[in-house]
Short mmCIF file of C-alpha atoms in Angstrom, two decimals:
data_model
loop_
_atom_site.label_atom_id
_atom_site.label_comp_id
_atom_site.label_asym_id
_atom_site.label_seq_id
_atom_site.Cartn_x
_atom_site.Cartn_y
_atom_site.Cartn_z
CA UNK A 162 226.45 195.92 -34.39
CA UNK A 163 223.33 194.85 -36.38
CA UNK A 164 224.08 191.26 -36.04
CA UNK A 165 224.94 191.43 -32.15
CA UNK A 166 221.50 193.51 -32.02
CA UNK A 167 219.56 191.31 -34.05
CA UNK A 168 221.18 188.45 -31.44
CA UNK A 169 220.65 190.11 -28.26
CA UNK A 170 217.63 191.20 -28.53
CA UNK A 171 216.19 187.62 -29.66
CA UNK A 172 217.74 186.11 -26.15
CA UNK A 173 215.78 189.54 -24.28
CA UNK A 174 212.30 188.88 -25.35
CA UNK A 175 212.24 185.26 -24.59
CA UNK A 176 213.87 186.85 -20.90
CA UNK A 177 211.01 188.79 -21.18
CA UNK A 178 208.47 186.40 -21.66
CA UNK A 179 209.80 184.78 -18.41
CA UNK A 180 208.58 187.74 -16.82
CA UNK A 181 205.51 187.92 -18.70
CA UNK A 182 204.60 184.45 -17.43
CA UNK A 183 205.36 185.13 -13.98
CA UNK A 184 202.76 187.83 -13.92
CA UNK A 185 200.22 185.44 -15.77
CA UNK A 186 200.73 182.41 -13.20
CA UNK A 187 200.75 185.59 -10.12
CA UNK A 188 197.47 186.24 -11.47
CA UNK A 189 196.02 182.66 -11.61
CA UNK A 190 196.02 182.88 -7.76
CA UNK A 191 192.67 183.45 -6.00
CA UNK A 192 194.27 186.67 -4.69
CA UNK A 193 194.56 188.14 -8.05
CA UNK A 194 192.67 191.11 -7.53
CA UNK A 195 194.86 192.22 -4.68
CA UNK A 196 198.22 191.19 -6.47
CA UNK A 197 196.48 193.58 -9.25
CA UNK A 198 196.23 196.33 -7.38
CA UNK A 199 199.77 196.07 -5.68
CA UNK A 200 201.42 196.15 -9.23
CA UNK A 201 199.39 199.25 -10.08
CA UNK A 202 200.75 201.16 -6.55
CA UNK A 203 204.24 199.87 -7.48
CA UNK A 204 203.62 201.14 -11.23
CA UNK A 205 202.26 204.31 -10.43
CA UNK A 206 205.03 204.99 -7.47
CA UNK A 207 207.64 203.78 -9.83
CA UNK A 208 210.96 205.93 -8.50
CA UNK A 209 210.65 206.21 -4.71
CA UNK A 210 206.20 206.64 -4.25
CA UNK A 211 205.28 203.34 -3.86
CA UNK A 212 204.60 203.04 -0.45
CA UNK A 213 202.74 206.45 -0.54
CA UNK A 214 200.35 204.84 -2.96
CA UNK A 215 200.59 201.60 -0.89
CA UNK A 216 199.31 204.13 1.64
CA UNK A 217 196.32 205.95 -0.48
CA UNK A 218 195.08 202.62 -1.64
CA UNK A 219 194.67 201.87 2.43
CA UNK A 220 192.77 205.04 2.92
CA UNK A 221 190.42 204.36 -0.37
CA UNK A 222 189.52 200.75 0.71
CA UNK A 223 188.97 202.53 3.92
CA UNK A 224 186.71 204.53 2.05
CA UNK A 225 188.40 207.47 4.28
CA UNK A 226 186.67 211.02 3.91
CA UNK A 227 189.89 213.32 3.26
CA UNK A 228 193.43 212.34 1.08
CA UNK A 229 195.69 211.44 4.20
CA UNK A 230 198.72 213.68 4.16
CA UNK A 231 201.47 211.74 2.17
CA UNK A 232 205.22 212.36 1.66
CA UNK A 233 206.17 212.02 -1.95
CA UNK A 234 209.48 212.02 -3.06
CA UNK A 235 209.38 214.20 -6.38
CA UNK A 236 213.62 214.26 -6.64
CA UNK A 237 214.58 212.63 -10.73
CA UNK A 238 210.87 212.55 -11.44
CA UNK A 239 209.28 214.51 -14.81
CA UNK A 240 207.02 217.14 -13.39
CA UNK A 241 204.01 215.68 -15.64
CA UNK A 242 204.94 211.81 -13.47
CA UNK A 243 204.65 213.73 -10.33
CA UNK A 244 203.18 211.56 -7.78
CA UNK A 245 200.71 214.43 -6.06
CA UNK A 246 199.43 214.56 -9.69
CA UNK A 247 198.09 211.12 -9.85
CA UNK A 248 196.34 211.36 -6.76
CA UNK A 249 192.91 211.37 -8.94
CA UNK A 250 194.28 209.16 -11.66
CA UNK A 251 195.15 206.47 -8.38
CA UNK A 252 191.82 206.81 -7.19
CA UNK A 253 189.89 205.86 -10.33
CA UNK A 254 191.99 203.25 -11.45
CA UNK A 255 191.51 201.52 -7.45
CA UNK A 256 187.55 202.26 -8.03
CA UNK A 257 188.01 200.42 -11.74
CA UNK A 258 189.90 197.78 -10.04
CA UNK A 259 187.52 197.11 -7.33
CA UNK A 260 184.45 196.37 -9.63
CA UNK A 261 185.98 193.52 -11.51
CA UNK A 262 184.52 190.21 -10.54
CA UNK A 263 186.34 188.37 -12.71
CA UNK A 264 190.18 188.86 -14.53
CA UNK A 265 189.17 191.13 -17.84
CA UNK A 266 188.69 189.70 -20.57
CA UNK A 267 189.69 193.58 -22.74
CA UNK A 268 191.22 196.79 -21.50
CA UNK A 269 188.06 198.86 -20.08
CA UNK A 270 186.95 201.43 -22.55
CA UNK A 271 187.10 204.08 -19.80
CA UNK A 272 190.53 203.54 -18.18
CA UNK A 273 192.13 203.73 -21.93
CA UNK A 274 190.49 207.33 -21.73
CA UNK A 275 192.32 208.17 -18.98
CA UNK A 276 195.31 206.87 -18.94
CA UNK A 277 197.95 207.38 -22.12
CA UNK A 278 201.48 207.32 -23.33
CA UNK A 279 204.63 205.48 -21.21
CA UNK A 280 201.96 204.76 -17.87
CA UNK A 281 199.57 202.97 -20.74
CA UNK A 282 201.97 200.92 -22.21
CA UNK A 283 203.31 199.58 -18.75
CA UNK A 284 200.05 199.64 -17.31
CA UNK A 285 198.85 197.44 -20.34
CA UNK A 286 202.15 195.42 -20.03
CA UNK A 287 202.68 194.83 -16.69
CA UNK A 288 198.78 194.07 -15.61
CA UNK A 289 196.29 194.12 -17.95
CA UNK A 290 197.36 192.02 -20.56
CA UNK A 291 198.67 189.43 -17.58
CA UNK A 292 195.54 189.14 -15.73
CA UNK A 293 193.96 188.74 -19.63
CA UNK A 294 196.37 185.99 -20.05
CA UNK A 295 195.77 184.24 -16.74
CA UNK A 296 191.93 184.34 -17.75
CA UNK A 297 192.43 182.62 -20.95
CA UNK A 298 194.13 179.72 -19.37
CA UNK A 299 192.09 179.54 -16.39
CA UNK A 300 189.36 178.58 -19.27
CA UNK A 301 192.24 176.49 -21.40
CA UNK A 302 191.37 178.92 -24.13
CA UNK A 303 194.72 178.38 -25.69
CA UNK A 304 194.50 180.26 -29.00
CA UNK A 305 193.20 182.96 -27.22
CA UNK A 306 196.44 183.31 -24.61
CA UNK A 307 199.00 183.03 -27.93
CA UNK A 308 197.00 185.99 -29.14
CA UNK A 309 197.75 187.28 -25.86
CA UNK A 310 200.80 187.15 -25.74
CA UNK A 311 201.74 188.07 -29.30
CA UNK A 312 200.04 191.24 -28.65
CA UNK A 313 202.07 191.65 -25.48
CA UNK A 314 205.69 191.46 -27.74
CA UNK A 315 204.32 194.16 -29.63
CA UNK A 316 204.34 196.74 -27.31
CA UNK A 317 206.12 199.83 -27.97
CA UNK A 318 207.25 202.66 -25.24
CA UNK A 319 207.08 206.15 -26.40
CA UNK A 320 210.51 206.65 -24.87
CA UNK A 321 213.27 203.83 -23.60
CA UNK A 322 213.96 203.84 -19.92
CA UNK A 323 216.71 206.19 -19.55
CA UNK A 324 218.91 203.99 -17.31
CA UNK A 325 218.52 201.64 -20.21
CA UNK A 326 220.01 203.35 -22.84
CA UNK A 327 223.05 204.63 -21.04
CA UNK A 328 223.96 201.51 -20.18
CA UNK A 329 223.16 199.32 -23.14
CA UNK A 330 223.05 201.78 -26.22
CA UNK A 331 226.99 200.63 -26.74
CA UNK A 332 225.09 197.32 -28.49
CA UNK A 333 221.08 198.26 -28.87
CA UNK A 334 219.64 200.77 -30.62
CA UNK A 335 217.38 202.64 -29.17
CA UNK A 336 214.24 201.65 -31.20
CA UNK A 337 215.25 197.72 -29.73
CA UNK A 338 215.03 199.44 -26.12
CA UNK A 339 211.59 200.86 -26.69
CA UNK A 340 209.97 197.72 -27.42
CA UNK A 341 208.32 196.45 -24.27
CA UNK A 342 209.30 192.92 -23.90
CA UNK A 343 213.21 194.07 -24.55
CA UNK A 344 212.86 196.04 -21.49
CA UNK A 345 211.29 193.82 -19.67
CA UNK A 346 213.97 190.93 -20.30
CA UNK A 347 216.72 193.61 -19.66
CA UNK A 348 215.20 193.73 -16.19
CA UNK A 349 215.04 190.02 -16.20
CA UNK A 350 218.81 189.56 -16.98
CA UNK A 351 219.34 192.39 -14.49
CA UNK A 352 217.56 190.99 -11.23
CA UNK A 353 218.66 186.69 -12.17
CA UNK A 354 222.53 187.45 -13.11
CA UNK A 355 223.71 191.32 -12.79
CA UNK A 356 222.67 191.96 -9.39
CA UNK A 357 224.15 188.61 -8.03
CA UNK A 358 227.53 189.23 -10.26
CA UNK A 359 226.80 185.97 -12.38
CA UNK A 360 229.25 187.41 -15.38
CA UNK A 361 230.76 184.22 -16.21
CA UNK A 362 227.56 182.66 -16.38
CA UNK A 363 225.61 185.45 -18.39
CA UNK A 364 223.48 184.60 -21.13
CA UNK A 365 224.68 187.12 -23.61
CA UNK A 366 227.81 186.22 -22.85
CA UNK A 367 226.85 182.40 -23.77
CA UNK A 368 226.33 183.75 -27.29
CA UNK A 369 228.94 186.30 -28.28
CA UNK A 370 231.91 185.41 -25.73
CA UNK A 371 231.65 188.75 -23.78
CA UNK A 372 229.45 190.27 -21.72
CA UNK A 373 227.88 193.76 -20.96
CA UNK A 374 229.25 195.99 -18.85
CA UNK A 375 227.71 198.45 -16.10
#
């Protein structure tokens, strides 16, 4: 089991750099600021919300007077990850968002204040540390983006994604499943071969002659 770990989870953080990458180049785009702000209503509405946040970030760049009424599904969500609850955690975030006039160059003092545990670590993962990225190459700062990035295959969950350990514990410990960028390339193998049934073809199978099985 050690070895296979010590295998697998070498082949899921380069996976996960793919992803990585994909959110740098998304954020090289002169759109950046808008493609930020969809990933955060996808993040926060991770489980069934997102279009209600799709829907409160309308009414704040509205700059409506009253919260429209929203339907949020609250069904396999932990009461503390309760949609309705990050109404005013949405709404600074969007106002943080909005001031940037450039990709950051640092996580904002403030919004590490606000924000902690598992949403921090994806919220540093999946945005932050991208649109960092994207600024460091924009200015072919180089040594700066490695940085970057080495900081962004250190990330640690709290907890591993729940759907990820029943399915893969069999051959990763959970402490492999925590780190970010094994996540993330479990989701990359997931959407490029296990969703389109590409077993024969799988890259974990390339290494060990078998493959992993839902």
């Amino acid at each position: 089991r050690q070895n296979l770990s010590e295998s697998f989870e070498t082949t899921l953080v380069k996976m996960g750099l793919n992803r990585f990458q994909e959110k740098v180049n998304r954020y090289r785009h002169r759109g950046w600021q808008d493609y930020a702000l969809e990933d955060l209503c996808h993040l926060l509405g991770k489980g069934g919300n997102e279009s209600g946040f799709r829907q409160l970030l309308s009414h704040f760049q509205n700059e409506g007077e009253s919260i429209p009424s929203i339907h949020w599904h609250k069904r396999g969500i932990r009461p503390h990850a309760w949609p309705d609850k990050r109404i005013d955690l949405a709404l600074a975030l969007f106002s943080y968002f909005k001031k940037w006039e450039d990709r950051p160059i640092s996580i904002p003092e403030k919004i590490s204040c606000i924000v902690s545990g598992h949403l921090f670590v994806e919220l540093k993962g999946n945005i932050f540390l991208p649109l960092m990225g994207s600024r460091a190459l924009i200015n072919n700062n180089f040594v700066t983006y490695q940085s970057i990035k080495l900081e962004w295959t250190s990330l640690k969950l709290p907890t591993p994604y729940g759907r990820f350990v029943k399915k893969y514990s069999p051959i990763l410990p959970h402490k492999t499943i925590k780190k970010f960028a094994v996540s993330q390339g479990l989701l990359w193998l997931e959407n490029h071969w296990c969703h389109s049934n590409h077993c024969d073809v799988c890259p974990l199978k390339d290494l060990h002659g078998t493959t992993v099985q839902n």
